[in-house]
PDB file of C-alpha atoms in Angstrom:
ATOM      1  CA  UNK M 734     -21.672  13.847 -50.265  1.00 49.00           C
ATOM      2  CA  UNK M 735     -20.323  17.044 -48.710  1.00 50.00           C
ATOM      3  CA  UNK M 736     -23.290  17.223 -46.325  1.00 54.00           C
ATOM      4  CA  UNK M 737     -22.618  13.615 -45.238  1.00 55.00           C
ATOM      5  CA  UNK M 738     -18.974  14.494 -44.445  1.00 52.00           C
ATOM      6  CA  UNK M 739     -20.030  17.570 -42.482  1.00 52.00           C
ATOM      7  CA  UNK M 740     -22.577  15.536 -40.535  1.00 53.00           C
ATOM      8  CA  UNK M 741     -20.036  12.881 -39.468  1.00 56.00           C
ATOM      9  CA  UNK M 742     -17.273  15.415 -38.896  1.00 56.00           C
ATOM     10  CA  UNK M 743     -19.435  17.469 -36.536  1.00 69.00           C
ATOM     11  CA  UNK M 744     -20.509  14.390 -34.585  1.00 74.00           C
ATOM     12  CA  UNK M 745     -16.852  13.541 -33.914  1.00 72.00           C
ATOM     13  CA  UNK M 746     -16.338  17.005 -32.450  1.00 76.00           C
ATOM     14  CA  UNK M 747     -19.275  16.288 -30.151  1.00 81.00           C
ATOM     15  CA  UNK M 748     -18.415  12.700 -29.179  1.00 87.00           C
ATOM     16  CA  UNK M 749     -14.710  13.161 -28.394  1.00 87.00           C
ATOM     17  CA  UNK M 750     -15.166  15.926 -25.763  1.00 88.00           C
ATOM     18  CA  UNK M 751     -17.915  13.858 -24.115  1.00 90.00           C
ATOM     19  CA  UNK M 752     -15.650  10.785 -24.074  1.00 91.00           C
ATOM     20  CA  UNK M 753     -12.751  12.796 -22.585  1.00 93.00           C
ATOM     21  CA  UNK M 754     -15.138  14.267 -19.999  1.00 92.00           C
ATOM     22  CA  UNK M 755     -16.343  10.806 -18.970  1.00 95.00           C
ATOM     23  CA  UNK M 756     -12.751   9.572 -18.589  1.00 95.00           C
ATOM     24  CA  UNK M 757     -11.897  12.662 -16.495  1.00 94.00           C
ATOM     25  CA  UNK M 758     -14.911  12.108 -14.234  1.00 95.00           C
ATOM     26  CA  UNK M 759     -14.020   8.413 -13.777  1.00 96.00           C
ATOM     27  CA  UNK M 760     -10.382   9.172 -12.880  1.00 96.00           C
ATOM     28  CA  UNK M 761     -11.361  12.022 -10.553  1.00 94.00           C
ATOM     29  CA  UNK M 762     -14.029   9.802  -8.943  1.00 95.00           C
ATOM     30  CA  UNK M 763     -11.512   7.006  -8.358  1.00 95.00           C
ATOM     31  CA  UNK M 764      -9.044   9.435  -6.740  1.00 95.00           C
ATOM     32  CA  UNK M 765     -11.785  10.940  -4.557  1.00 95.00           C
ATOM     33  CA  UNK M 766     -13.011   7.449  -3.558  1.00 95.00           C
ATOM     34  CA  UNK M 767      -9.452   6.428  -2.566  1.00 94.00           C
ATOM     35  CA  UNK M 768      -8.976   9.549  -0.458  1.00 95.00           C
ATOM     36  CA  UNK M 769     -12.305   9.051   1.330  1.00 96.00           C
ATOM     37  CA  UNK M 770     -11.543   5.360   1.899  1.00 95.00           C
ATOM     38  CA  UNK M 771      -8.154   6.228   3.472  1.00 93.00           C
ATOM     39  CA  UNK M 772      -9.722   8.864   5.727  1.00 95.00           C
ATOM     40  CA  UNK M 773     -12.407   6.413   6.901  1.00 95.00           C
ATOM     41  CA  UNK M 774      -9.746   3.758   7.650  1.00 92.00           C
ATOM     42  CA  UNK M 775      -7.608   6.311   9.532  1.00 92.00           C
ATOM     43  CA  UNK M 776     -10.620   7.319  11.672  1.00 94.00           C
ATOM     44  CA  UNK M 777     -11.416   3.657  12.426  1.00 93.00           C
ATOM     45  CA  UNK M 778      -7.804   3.069  13.489  1.00 91.00           C
ATOM     46  CA  UNK M 779      -7.844   6.163  15.713  1.00 92.00           C
ATOM     47  CA  UNK M 780     -11.050   4.957  17.398  1.00 93.00           C
ATOM     48  CA  UNK M 781      -9.681   1.425  17.928  1.00 93.00           C
ATOM     49  CA  UNK M 782      -7.954   0.464  21.161  1.00 94.00           C
ATOM     50  CA  UNK M 783      -4.177   0.026  21.100  1.00 96.00           C
ATOM     51  CA  UNK M 784      -3.555  -3.654  21.793  1.00 95.00           C
ATOM     52  CA  UNK M 785      -0.360  -5.440  22.821  1.00 96.00           C
ATOM     53  CA  UNK M 786      -0.560  -9.214  22.406  1.00 96.00           C
ATOM     54  CA  UNK M 787       1.848 -12.162  22.183  1.00 96.00           C
ATOM     55  CA  UNK M 788       2.534 -13.052  18.552  1.00 96.00           C
ATOM     56  CA  UNK M 789       4.877 -14.914  16.218  1.00 96.00           C
ATOM     57  CA  UNK M 790       6.235 -13.567  12.922  1.00 96.00           C
ATOM     58  CA  UNK M 791       4.927 -16.086  10.395  1.00 96.00           C
ATOM     59  CA  UNK M 792       5.589 -14.607   6.945  1.00 95.00           C
ATOM     60  CA  UNK M 793       7.404 -11.588   5.565  1.00 96.00           C
ATOM     61  CA  UNK M 794       6.777 -10.376   2.024  1.00 96.00           C
ATOM     62  CA  UNK M 795       7.748  -7.486  -0.197  1.00 95.00           C
ATOM     63  CA  UNK M 796       5.762  -5.895  -3.006  1.00 93.00           C
ATOM     64  CA  UNK M 797       8.109  -4.149  -5.455  1.00 92.00           C
ATOM     65  CA  UNK M 798       6.988  -1.966  -8.345  1.00 88.00           C
ATOM     66  CA  UNK M 799       9.240  -0.658 -11.102  1.00 85.00           C
ATOM     67  CA  UNK M 800       8.737   2.153 -13.588  1.00 80.00           C
ATOM     68  CA  UNK M 801      10.750   3.706 -16.391  1.00 77.00           C
ATOM     69  CA  UNK M 802      10.537   7.368 -17.350  1.00 71.00           C
ATOM     70  CA  UNK M 803      11.733   8.589 -20.737  1.00 69.00           C
ATOM     71  CA  UNK M 804      13.028  12.146 -20.933  1.00 67.00           C
ATOM     72  CA  UNK M 805      12.182  13.358 -24.421  1.00 64.00           C
ATOM     73  CA  UNK M 806      14.734  16.144 -24.795  1.00 67.00           C
ATOM     74  CA  UNK M 807      17.779  14.201 -23.633  1.00 66.00           C
ATOM     75  CA  UNK M 808      16.599  10.740 -24.623  1.00 65.00           C
ATOM     76  CA  UNK M 809      17.632   9.460 -21.188  1.00 71.00           C
ATOM     77  CA  UNK M 810      15.736   6.782 -19.314  1.00 73.00           C
ATOM     78  CA  UNK M 811      15.170   7.041 -15.580  1.00 74.00           C
ATOM     79  CA  UNK M 812      14.307   3.852 -13.690  1.00 80.00           C
ATOM     80  CA  UNK M 813      12.594   3.968 -10.312  1.00 86.00           C
ATOM     81  CA  UNK M 814      11.367   1.266  -8.014  1.00 87.00           C
ATOM     82  CA  UNK M 815       9.537   1.252  -4.731  1.00 90.00           C
ATOM     83  CA  UNK M 816       9.002  -1.485  -2.190  1.00 94.00           C
ATOM     84  CA  UNK M 817       6.166  -2.008   0.240  1.00 96.00           C
ATOM     85  CA  UNK M 818       6.802  -4.332   3.175  1.00 97.00           C
ATOM     86  CA  UNK M 819       4.303  -6.629   4.880  1.00 97.00           C
ATOM     87  CA  UNK M 820       4.508  -9.011   7.843  1.00 97.00           C
ATOM     88  CA  UNK M 821       1.970 -11.631   8.892  1.00 97.00           C
ATOM     89  CA  UNK M 822       1.735 -12.278  12.625  1.00 97.00           C
ATOM     90  CA  UNK M 823       0.060 -15.279  14.247  1.00 97.00           C
ATOM     91  CA  UNK M 824      -1.635 -14.927  17.622  1.00 96.00           C
ATOM     92  CA  UNK M 825      -2.031 -17.537  20.376  1.00 94.00           C
ATOM     93  CA  UNK M 826      -5.571 -18.230  19.123  1.00 95.00           C
ATOM     94  CA  UNK M 827      -4.180 -19.249  15.713  1.00 94.00           C
ATOM     95  CA  UNK M 828      -5.633 -16.154  14.008  1.00 96.00           C
ATOM     96  CA  UNK M 829      -3.336 -14.228  11.686  1.00 96.00           C
ATOM     97  CA  UNK M 830      -3.107 -10.565  10.706  1.00 96.00           C
ATOM     98  CA  UNK M 831      -0.981  -8.890   8.072  1.00 97.00           C
ATOM     99  CA  UNK M 832       0.399  -5.381   8.595  1.00 97.00           C
ATOM    100  CA  UNK M 833       2.223  -2.950   6.350  1.00 96.00           C
ATOM    101  CA  UNK M 834       5.510  -1.915   7.975  1.00 96.00           C
ATOM    102  CA  UNK M 835       8.570   0.209   7.215  1.00 95.00           C
ATOM    103  CA  UNK M 836      11.675  -1.168   5.540  1.00 94.00           C
ATOM    104  CA  UNK M 837      13.675  -0.641   8.741  1.00 94.00           C
ATOM    105  CA  UNK M 838      11.197  -2.701  10.806  1.00 94.00           C
ATOM    106  CA  UNK M 839      11.102  -5.317   8.036  1.00 95.00           C
ATOM    107  CA  UNK M 840      14.876  -5.748   8.247  1.00 93.00           C
ATOM    108  CA  UNK M 841      14.761  -6.246  12.022  1.00 93.00           C
ATOM    109  CA  UNK M 842      12.202  -9.054  11.915  1.00 95.00           C
ATOM    110  CA  UNK M 843      12.740 -12.695  10.992  1.00 94.00           C
ATOM    111  CA  UNK M 844      10.288 -15.524  10.382  1.00 94.00           C
ATOM    112  CA  UNK M 845       9.681 -17.309  13.682  1.00 94.00           C
ATOM    113  CA  UNK M 846      10.438 -14.306  15.919  1.00 95.00           C
ATOM    114  CA  UNK M 847       8.372 -14.436  19.104  1.00 96.00           C
ATOM    115  CA  UNK M 848       7.370 -11.330  21.001  1.00 96.00           C
ATOM    116  CA  UNK M 849       4.703  -8.760  21.728  1.00 97.00           C
ATOM    117  CA  UNK M 850       2.887  -7.128  18.830  1.00 97.00           C
ATOM    118  CA  UNK M 851       1.337  -3.716  19.402  1.00 97.00           C
ATOM    119  CA  UNK M 852      -1.261  -2.548  16.891  1.00 96.00           C
ATOM    120  CA  UNK M 853      -4.219  -0.216  16.610  1.00 96.00           C
ATOM    121  CA  UNK M 854      -6.947  -1.352  14.243  1.00 93.00           C
ATOM    122  CA  UNK M 855      -5.158  -2.168  10.994  1.00 92.00           C
ATOM    123  CA  UNK M 856      -2.151   0.005  11.909  1.00 94.00           C
ATOM    124  CA  UNK M 857       1.102  -1.662  12.982  1.00 96.00           C
ATOM    125  CA  UNK M 858       2.691   0.124  15.955  1.00 96.00           C
ATOM    126  CA  UNK M 859       5.622  -2.068  17.072  1.00 95.00           C
ATOM    127  CA  UNK M 860       6.932  -5.559  17.740  1.00 96.00           C
ATOM    128  CA  UNK M 861       9.096  -6.212  20.792  1.00 95.00           C
ATOM    129  CA  UNK M 862      11.008  -9.432  20.285  1.00 92.00           C
ATOM    130  CA  UNK M 863      11.686 -11.678  23.283  1.00 90.00           C
ATOM    131  CA  UNK M 864      15.313 -12.475  23.937  1.00 67.00           C
ATOM    132  CA  UNK M 865      16.322 -15.944  22.776  1.00 58.00           C
ATOM    133  CA  UNK M 866      19.003 -18.255  24.116  1.00 49.00           C
ATOM    134  CA  UNK M 867      21.340 -17.163  21.320  1.00 51.00           C
ATOM    135  CA  UNK M 868      20.814 -13.486  22.210  1.00 51.00           C
ATOM    136  CA  UNK M 869      21.544 -14.158  25.907  1.00 47.00           C
ATOM    137  CA  UNK M 870      24.767 -16.078  25.174  1.00 49.00           C
ATOM    138  CA  UNK M 871      25.906 -13.397  22.736  1.00 51.00           C
ATOM    139  CA  UNK M 872      25.455 -10.672  25.354  1.00 49.00           C
ATOM    140  CA  UNK M 873      27.556 -12.530  27.988  1.00 43.00           C
TER     141      UNK M 873
END
């Protein structure tokens, strides 16, 4: 009976470190894969021509994530949230492309805005809105 306990007890000390090692390798591999993927995309964008084309703002969307952190010593909770902003543009051909943009740019754009979109690969550069009749009358 004692030998049986020792046999199973020792196997747990062997299995758990292997399991933790596998989890570590998987997490590290995922992080490394993400970094390499971002570098490859950055290089593709750098090699792409910078294009300026007529476009219409079709859809704006926000992706918001929330998290809560518990501080053990004080018992306080700290809530954080972050937002990622996206805009879909439609070109004269009817094709559409979605770009990640800053919150400031997001606030300046409205669905239906017409103008010139400048982008490089998958990277948003700028959008220059054409003046509308309302803008012209307001400036008079």
